[in-house]
Short mmCIF file of C-alpha atoms (C1' of nucleotides) in Angstrom, two decimals:
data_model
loop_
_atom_site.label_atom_id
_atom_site.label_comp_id
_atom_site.label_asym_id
_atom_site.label_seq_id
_atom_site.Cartn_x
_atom_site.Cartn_y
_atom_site.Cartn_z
CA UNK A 550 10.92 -39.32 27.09
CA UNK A 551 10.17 -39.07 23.45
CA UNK A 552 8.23 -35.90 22.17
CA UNK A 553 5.00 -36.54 20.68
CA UNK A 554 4.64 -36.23 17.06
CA UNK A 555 6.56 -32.91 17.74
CA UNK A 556 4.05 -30.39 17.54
CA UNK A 557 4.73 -27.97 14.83
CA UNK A 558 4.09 -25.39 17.44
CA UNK A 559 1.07 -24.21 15.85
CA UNK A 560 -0.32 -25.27 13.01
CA UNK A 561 -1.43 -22.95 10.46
CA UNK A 562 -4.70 -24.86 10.44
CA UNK A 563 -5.89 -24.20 13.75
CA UNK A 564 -5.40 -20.24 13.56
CA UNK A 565 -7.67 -17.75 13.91
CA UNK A 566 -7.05 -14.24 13.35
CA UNK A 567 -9.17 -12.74 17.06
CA UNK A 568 -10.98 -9.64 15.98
CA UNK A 569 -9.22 -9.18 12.57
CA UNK A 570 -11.60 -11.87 11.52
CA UNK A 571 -14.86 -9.96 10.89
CA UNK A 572 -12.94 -6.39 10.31
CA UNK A 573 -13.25 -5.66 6.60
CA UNK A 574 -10.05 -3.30 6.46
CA UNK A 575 -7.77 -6.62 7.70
CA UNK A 576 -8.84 -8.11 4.56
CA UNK A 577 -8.93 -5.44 2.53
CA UNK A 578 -5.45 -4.45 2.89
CA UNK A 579 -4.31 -7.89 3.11
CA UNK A 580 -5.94 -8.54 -0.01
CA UNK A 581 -4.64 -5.93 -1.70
CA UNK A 582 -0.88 -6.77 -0.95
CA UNK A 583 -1.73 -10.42 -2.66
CA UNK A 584 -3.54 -8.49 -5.89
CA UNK A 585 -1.14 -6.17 -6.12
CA UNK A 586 1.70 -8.07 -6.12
CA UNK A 587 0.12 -10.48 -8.72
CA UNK A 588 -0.66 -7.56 -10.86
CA UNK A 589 3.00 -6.49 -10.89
CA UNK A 590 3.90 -9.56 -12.16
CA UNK A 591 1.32 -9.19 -14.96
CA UNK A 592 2.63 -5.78 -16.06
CA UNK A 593 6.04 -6.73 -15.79
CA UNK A 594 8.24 -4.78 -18.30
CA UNK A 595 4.94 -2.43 -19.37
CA UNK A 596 6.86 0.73 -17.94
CA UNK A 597 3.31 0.55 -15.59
CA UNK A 598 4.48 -1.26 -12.88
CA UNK A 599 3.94 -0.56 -8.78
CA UNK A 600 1.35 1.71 -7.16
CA UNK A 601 -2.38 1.90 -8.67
CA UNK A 602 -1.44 5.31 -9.90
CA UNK A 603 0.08 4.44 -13.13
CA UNK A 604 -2.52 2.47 -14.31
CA UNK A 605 -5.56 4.97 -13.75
CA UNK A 606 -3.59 8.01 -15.18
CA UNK A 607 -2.69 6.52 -17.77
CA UNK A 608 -6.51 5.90 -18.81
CA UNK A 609 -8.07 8.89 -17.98
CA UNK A 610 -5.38 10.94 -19.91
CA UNK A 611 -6.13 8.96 -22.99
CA UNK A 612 -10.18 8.97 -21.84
CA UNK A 613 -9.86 13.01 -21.02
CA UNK A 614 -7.05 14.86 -23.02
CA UNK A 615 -6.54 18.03 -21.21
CA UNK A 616 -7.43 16.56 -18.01
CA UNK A 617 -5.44 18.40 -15.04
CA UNK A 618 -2.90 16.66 -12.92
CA UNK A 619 -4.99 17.64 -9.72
CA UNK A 620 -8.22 15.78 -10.80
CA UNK A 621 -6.02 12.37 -11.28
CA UNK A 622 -4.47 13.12 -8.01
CA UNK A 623 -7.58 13.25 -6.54
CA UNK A 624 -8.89 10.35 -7.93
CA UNK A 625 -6.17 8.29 -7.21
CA UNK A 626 -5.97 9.47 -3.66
CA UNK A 627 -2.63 11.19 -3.56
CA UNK A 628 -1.23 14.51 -3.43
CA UNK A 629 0.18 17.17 -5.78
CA UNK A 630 3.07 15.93 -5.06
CA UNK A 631 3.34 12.57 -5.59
CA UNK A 632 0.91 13.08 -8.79
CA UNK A 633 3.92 15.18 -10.05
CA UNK A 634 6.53 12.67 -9.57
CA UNK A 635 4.36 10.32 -10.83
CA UNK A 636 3.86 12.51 -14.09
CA UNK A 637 7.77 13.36 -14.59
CA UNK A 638 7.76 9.63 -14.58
CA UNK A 639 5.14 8.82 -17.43
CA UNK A 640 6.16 11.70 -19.06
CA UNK A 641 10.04 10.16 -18.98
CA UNK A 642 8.59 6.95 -20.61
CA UNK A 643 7.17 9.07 -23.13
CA UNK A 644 3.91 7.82 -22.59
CA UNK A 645 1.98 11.33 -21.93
CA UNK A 646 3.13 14.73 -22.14
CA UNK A 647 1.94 18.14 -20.39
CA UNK A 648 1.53 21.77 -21.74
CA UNK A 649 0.49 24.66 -19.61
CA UNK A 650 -3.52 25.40 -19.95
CA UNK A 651 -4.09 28.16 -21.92
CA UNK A 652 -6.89 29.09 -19.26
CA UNK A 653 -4.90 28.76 -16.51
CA UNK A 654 -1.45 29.42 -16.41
CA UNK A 655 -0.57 27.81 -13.23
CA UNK A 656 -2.09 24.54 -14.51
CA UNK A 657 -1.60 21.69 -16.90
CA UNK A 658 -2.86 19.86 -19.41
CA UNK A 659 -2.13 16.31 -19.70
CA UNK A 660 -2.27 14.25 -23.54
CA UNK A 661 -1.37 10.85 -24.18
CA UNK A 662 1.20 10.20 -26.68
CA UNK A 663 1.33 7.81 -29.03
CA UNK A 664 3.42 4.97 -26.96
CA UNK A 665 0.88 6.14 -24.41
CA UNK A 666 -2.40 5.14 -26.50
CA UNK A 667 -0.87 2.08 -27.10
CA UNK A 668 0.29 1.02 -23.80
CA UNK A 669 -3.31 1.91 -22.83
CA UNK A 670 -4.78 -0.45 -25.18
CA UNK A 671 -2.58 -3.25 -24.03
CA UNK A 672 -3.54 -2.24 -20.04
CA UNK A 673 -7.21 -2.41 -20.78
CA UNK A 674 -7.19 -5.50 -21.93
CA UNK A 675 -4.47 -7.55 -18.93
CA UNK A 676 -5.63 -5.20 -16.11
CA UNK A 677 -9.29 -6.32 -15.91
CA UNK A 678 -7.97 -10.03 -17.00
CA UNK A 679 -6.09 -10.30 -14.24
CA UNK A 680 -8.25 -9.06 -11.46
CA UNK A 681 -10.79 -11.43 -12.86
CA UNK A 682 -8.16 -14.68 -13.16
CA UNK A 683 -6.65 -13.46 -9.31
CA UNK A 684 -10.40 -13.61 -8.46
CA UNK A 685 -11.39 -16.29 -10.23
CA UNK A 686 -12.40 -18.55 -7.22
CA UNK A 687 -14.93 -16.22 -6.02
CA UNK A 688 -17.74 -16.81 -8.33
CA UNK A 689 -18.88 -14.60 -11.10
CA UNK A 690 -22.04 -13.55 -8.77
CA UNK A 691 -20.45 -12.46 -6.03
CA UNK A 692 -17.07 -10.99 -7.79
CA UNK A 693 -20.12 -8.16 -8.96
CA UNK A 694 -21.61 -7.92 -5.73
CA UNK A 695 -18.25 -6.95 -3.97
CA UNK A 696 -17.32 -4.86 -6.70
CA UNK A 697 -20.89 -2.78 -6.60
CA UNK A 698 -20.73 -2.26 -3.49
CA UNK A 699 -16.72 -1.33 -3.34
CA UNK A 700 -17.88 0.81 -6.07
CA UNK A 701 -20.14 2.92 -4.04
CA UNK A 702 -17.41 3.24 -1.37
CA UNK A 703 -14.87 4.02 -4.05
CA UNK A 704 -17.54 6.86 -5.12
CA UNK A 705 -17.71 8.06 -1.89
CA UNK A 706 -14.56 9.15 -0.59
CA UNK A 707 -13.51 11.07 -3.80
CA UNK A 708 -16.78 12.47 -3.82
CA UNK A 709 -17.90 11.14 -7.12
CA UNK A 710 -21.58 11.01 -7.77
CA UNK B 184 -14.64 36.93 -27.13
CA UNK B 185 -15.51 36.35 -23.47
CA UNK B 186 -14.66 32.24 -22.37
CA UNK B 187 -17.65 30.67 -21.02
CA UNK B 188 -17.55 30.06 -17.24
CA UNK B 189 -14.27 28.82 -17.84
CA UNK B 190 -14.59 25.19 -17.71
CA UNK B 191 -12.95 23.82 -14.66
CA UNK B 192 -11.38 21.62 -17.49
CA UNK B 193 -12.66 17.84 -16.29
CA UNK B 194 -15.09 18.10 -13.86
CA UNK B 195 -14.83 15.20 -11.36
CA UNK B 196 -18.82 14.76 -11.73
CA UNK B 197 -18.76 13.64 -15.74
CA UNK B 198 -15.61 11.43 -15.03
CA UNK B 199 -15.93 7.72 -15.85
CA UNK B 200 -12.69 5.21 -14.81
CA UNK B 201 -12.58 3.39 -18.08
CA UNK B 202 -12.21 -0.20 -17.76
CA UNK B 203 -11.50 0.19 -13.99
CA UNK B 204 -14.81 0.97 -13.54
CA UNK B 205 -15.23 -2.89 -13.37
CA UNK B 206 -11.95 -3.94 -12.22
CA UNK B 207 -12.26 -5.46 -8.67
CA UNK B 208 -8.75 -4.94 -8.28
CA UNK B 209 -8.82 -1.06 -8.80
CA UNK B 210 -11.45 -0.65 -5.78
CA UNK B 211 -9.46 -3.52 -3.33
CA UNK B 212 -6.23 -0.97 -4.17
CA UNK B 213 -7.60 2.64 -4.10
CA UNK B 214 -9.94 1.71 -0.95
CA UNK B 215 -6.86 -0.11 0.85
CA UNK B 216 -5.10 3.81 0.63
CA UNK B 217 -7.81 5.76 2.14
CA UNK B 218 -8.56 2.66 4.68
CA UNK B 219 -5.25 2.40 5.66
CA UNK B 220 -4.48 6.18 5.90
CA UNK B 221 -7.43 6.41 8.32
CA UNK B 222 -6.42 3.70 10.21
CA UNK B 223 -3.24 5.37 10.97
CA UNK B 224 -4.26 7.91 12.33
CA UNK B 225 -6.65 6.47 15.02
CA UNK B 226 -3.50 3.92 16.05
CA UNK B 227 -1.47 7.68 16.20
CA UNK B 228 1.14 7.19 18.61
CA UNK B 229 -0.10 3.66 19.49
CA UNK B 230 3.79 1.67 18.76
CA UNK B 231 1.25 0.12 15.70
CA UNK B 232 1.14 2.38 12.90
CA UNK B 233 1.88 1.47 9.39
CA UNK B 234 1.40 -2.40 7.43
CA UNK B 235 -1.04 -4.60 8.44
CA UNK B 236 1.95 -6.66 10.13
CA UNK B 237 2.56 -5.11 13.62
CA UNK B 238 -1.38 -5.91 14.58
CA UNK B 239 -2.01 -8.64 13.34
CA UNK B 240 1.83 -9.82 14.59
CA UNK B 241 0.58 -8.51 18.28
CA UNK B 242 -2.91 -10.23 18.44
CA UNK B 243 -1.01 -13.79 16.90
CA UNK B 244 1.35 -13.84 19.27
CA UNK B 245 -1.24 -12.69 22.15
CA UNK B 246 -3.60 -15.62 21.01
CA UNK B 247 -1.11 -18.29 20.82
CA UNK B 248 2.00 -17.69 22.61
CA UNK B 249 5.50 -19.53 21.44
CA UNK B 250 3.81 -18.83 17.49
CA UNK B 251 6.55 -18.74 15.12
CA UNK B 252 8.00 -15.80 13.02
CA UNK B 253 7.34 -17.93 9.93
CA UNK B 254 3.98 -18.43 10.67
CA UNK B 255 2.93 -15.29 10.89
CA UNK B 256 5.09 -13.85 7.79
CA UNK B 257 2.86 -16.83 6.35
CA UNK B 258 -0.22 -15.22 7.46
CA UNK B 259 0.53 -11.77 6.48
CA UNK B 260 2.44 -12.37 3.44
CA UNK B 261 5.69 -11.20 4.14
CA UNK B 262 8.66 -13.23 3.82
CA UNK B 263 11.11 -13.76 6.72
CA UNK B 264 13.42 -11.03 6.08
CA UNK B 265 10.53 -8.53 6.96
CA UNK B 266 8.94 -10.23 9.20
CA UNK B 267 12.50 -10.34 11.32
CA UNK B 268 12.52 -6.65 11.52
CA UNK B 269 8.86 -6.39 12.19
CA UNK B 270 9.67 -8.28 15.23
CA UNK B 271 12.90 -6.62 16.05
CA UNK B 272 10.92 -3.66 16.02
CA UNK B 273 8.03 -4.78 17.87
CA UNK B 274 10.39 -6.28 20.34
CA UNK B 275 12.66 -2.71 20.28
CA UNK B 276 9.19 -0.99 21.92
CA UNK B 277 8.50 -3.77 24.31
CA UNK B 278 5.72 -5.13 22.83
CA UNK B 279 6.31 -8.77 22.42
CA UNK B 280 10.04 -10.50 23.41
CA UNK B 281 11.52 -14.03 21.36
CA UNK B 282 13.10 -17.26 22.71
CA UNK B 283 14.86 -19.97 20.83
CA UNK B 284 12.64 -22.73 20.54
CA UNK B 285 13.54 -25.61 22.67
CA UNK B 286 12.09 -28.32 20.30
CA UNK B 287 14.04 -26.43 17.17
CA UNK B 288 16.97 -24.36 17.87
CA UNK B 289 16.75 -22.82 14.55
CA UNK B 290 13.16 -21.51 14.94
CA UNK B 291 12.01 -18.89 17.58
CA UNK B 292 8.86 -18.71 19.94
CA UNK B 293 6.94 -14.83 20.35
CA UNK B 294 5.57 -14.45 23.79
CA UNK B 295 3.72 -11.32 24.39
CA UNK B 296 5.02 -8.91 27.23
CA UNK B 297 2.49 -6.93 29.66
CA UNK B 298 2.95 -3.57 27.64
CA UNK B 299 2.12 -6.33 24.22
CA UNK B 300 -1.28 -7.80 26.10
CA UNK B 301 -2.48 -4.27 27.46
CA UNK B 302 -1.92 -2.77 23.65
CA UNK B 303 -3.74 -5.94 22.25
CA UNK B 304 -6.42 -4.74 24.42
CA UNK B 305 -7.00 -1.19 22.92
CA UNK B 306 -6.07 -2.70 19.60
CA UNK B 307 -9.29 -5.35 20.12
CA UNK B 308 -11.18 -2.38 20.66
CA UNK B 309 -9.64 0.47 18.10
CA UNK B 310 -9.56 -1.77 14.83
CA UNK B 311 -12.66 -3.05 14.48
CA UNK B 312 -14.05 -0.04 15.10
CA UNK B 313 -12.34 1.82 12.88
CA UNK B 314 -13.23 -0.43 10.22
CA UNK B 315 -16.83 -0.55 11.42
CA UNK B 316 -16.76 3.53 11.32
CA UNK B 317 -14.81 3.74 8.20
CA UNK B 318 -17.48 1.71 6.17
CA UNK B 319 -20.40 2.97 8.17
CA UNK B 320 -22.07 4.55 5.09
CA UNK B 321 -22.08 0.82 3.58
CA UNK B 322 -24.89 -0.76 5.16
CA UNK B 323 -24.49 -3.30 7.52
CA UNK B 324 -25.64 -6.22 5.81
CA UNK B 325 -23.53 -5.36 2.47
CA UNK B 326 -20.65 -5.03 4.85
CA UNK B 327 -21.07 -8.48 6.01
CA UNK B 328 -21.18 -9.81 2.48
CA UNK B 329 -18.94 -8.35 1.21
CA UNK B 330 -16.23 -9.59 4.36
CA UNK B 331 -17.72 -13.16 4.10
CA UNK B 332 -16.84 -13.09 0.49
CA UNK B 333 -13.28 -11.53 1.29
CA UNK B 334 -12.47 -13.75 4.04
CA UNK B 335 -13.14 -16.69 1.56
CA UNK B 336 -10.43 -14.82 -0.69
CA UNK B 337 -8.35 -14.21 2.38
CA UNK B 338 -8.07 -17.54 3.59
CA UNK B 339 -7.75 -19.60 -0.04
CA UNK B 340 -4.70 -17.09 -0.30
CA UNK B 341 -2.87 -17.76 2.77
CA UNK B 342 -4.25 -21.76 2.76
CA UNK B 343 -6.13 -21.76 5.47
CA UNK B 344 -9.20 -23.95 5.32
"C1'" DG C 141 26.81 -38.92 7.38
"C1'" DC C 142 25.73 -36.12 3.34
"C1'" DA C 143 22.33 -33.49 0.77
"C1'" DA C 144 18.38 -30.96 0.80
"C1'" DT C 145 15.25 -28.23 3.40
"C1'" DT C 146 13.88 -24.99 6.79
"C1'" DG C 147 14.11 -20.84 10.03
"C1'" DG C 148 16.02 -16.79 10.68
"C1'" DT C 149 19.54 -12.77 9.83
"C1'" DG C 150 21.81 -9.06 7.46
"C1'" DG C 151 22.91 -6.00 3.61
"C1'" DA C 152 22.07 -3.24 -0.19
"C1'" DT C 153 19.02 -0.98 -3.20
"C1'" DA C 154 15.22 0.95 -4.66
"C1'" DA C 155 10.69 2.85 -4.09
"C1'" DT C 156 7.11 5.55 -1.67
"C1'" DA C 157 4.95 8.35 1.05
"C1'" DG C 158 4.02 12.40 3.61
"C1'" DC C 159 5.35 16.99 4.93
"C1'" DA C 160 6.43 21.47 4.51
"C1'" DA C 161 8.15 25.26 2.20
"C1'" DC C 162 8.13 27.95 -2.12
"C1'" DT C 163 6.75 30.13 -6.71
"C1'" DA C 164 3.51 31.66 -9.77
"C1'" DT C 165 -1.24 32.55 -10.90
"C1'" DT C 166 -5.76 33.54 -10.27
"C1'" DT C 167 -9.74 34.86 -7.60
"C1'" DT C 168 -12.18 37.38 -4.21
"C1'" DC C 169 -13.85 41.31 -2.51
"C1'" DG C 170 -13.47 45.65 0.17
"C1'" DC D 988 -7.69 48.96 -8.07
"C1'" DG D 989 -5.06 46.34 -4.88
"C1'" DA D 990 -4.19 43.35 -0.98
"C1'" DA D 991 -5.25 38.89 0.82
"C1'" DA D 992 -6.56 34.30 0.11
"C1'" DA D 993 -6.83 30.33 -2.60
"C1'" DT D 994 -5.10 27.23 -6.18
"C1'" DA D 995 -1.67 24.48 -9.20
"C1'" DG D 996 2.33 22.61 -9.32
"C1'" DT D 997 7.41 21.83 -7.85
"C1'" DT D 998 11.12 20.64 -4.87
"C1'" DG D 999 13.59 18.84 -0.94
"C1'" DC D 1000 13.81 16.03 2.92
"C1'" DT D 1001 13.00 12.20 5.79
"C1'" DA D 1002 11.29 8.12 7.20
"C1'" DT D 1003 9.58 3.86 6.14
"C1'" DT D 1004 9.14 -0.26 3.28
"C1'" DA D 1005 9.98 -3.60 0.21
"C1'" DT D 1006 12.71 -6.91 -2.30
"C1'" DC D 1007 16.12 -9.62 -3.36
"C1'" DC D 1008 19.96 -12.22 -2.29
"C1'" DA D 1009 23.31 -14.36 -0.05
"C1'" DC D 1010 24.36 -16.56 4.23
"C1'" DC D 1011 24.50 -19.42 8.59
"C1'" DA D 1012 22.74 -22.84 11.60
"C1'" DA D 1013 19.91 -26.59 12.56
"C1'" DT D 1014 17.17 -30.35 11.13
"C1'" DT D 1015 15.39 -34.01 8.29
"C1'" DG D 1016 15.56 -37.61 4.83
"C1'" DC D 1017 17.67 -41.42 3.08
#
DNA sequence: GCAATTGGTGGATAATAGCAACTATTTTCG
DNA sequence: CGAAAATAGTTGCTATTATCCACCAATTGC
C-alpha cells in the first residue's frame, strides 16, 4: 500500500493559531521578535545594537543634556539597574558621559559626546527607515493608525501625558 | 541665592521621544516589555512563563496532534536548535511527549499529554484575557484594528496566507 | 548510488533580565 | 535638630535566552 501524496503532516497552510488569533499581545510580541531582529541587522556595527534601550537613550541624552539616568529608565521600561549597565556601556563606547548633578549629589547627569551626536544623527535617520521599509506592506494609512493608537498605549503605561 | 523649586531636572511631562515618536517599531518593542512582563505574571507558576514559544507550542500541538518541531519553530520564529529545548522542556514538565515520525524517521510528531490539554484549557482562558485586560483602556474597536492590521503583518511574516 | 536537502541535536558563548542587598544623599516631619 | 523614610545609583548573583555552528541521520533528486 502506497502512501498518498505523503502528507507533509501538516501543512503550514492550513494552521490556525486557536485563541492566539484575535489576542493582540501574540502578535505583538511575535512581531516584535521579527522587527527587532531586522533592526539589528540594520544597526549592525553602530555600537547600538540589541535591546530598544540603546537607541532611545541615546536620543534623549542628545534631545535633554542633563537628563537623569532614572527618567530614561523609566521610559524605556527598565530598572536602575539595568539603565546603569546600560550606561557603563554607552559610556564605554564613548558615546555619552555622566557627571554628578550639582543639585543632587546622589544623581547624574547624562551629555552626549561628540561620537554620541553623531551616532545619533546617523540613528535618526536608519531607525525610522527601517521600521517604515519592515512595515512597508502595511499601507501608509494604516502604518499611522497602529502607530496612534500604540502611541496612546505607549503614553499610558509610563504615565506620559 | 536660593535655587528655584529645584527642577526635578527633566520632567517626564515636557519629554518628547525624538524621531521615535513616529517610529512604529519603538511602540511594537517598548509595548512588547510591559505586555510581556504582565503576562508573566498572570501565567505565575503555570509551567508557561517566559517567550511566546511554550503557548503557542502547547495550543499547536493541542490543535493538531503529530505537528512537527519545525513547524512550529516556523511559526514562532525560532530556529530548530531552540525550538528542541523548548520541547525538551515542555516535555521535562509533562506537558506534551514526541514520537519519531513513522512516515520520516528523521522528523518527530508532538502529541499533547492530559496535564498538556488541561493547561491548554486555562491557557484558552488566561491569554486572551490578559491581553483583553492589558489593552482595556484602548477601546475596543481600535483594538480590533489595530490586531486585524497586525495579524496581516503576522501572517505575511511567517507566510501564511 | 551520490549529492544536496531536511529535521533534529548538542555545545559554547554571549547577552539579559530580574532580584535583592548596599551606600550615599536628600527629604520629611515630629 | 535629628531620626526615619525615600530616592539615585551600584553591584552581585542567578536564571534564562539567544545565536551560531558544527554535526548526524534520513530522505529526496537525478
Amino acid at each position: 500500500m502506497r502512501k498518498p501524496p505523503a502528507r507533509p503532516p501538516i501543512v503550514p497552510e492550513d494552521i490556525n493559531i486557536d485563541v492566539l488569533e484575535d489576542t493582540l499581545s501574540f502578535y505583538i510580541r511575535t512581531i516584535n521578535l521579527a522587527v527587532s531582529r531586522d533592526l539589528d541587522e540594520r544597526l549592525e556595527g553602530l555600537d547600538v545594537a540589541k535591546g530598544t534601550g540603546k537607541i532611545t537613550t541615546l536620543l534623549l541624552v542628545d534631545d535633554y543634556p542633563g537628563i537623569r539616568p532614572s527618567v530614561i529608565a523609566h521610559l524605556i521600561l527598565r530598572d536602575r539597574s539595568a539603565m546603569g549597565r546600560l550606561i557603563d556601556q554607552m559610556e564605554g563606547h564613548g558615546l555619552i558621559r555622566r557627571e554628578v548633578s550639582p543639585d543632587d549629589s546622589r544623581a547624574q547627569e547624562l551629555y552626549i559626546t561628540e561620537a554620541g551626536a553623531a551616532l545619533a544623527v546617523k540613528i535618526r535617520e536608519i531607525v525610522p527607515k527601517q521600521s517604515r521599509d519592515f512595515f512597508s506592506f502595511i499601507p501608509e494609512d494604516e502604518q499611522r493608525l497602529v502607530m496612534d493608537i500604540l502611541r496612546r498605549a505607549y503614553r499610558r503605561i509610563v504615565g506620559l501625558p
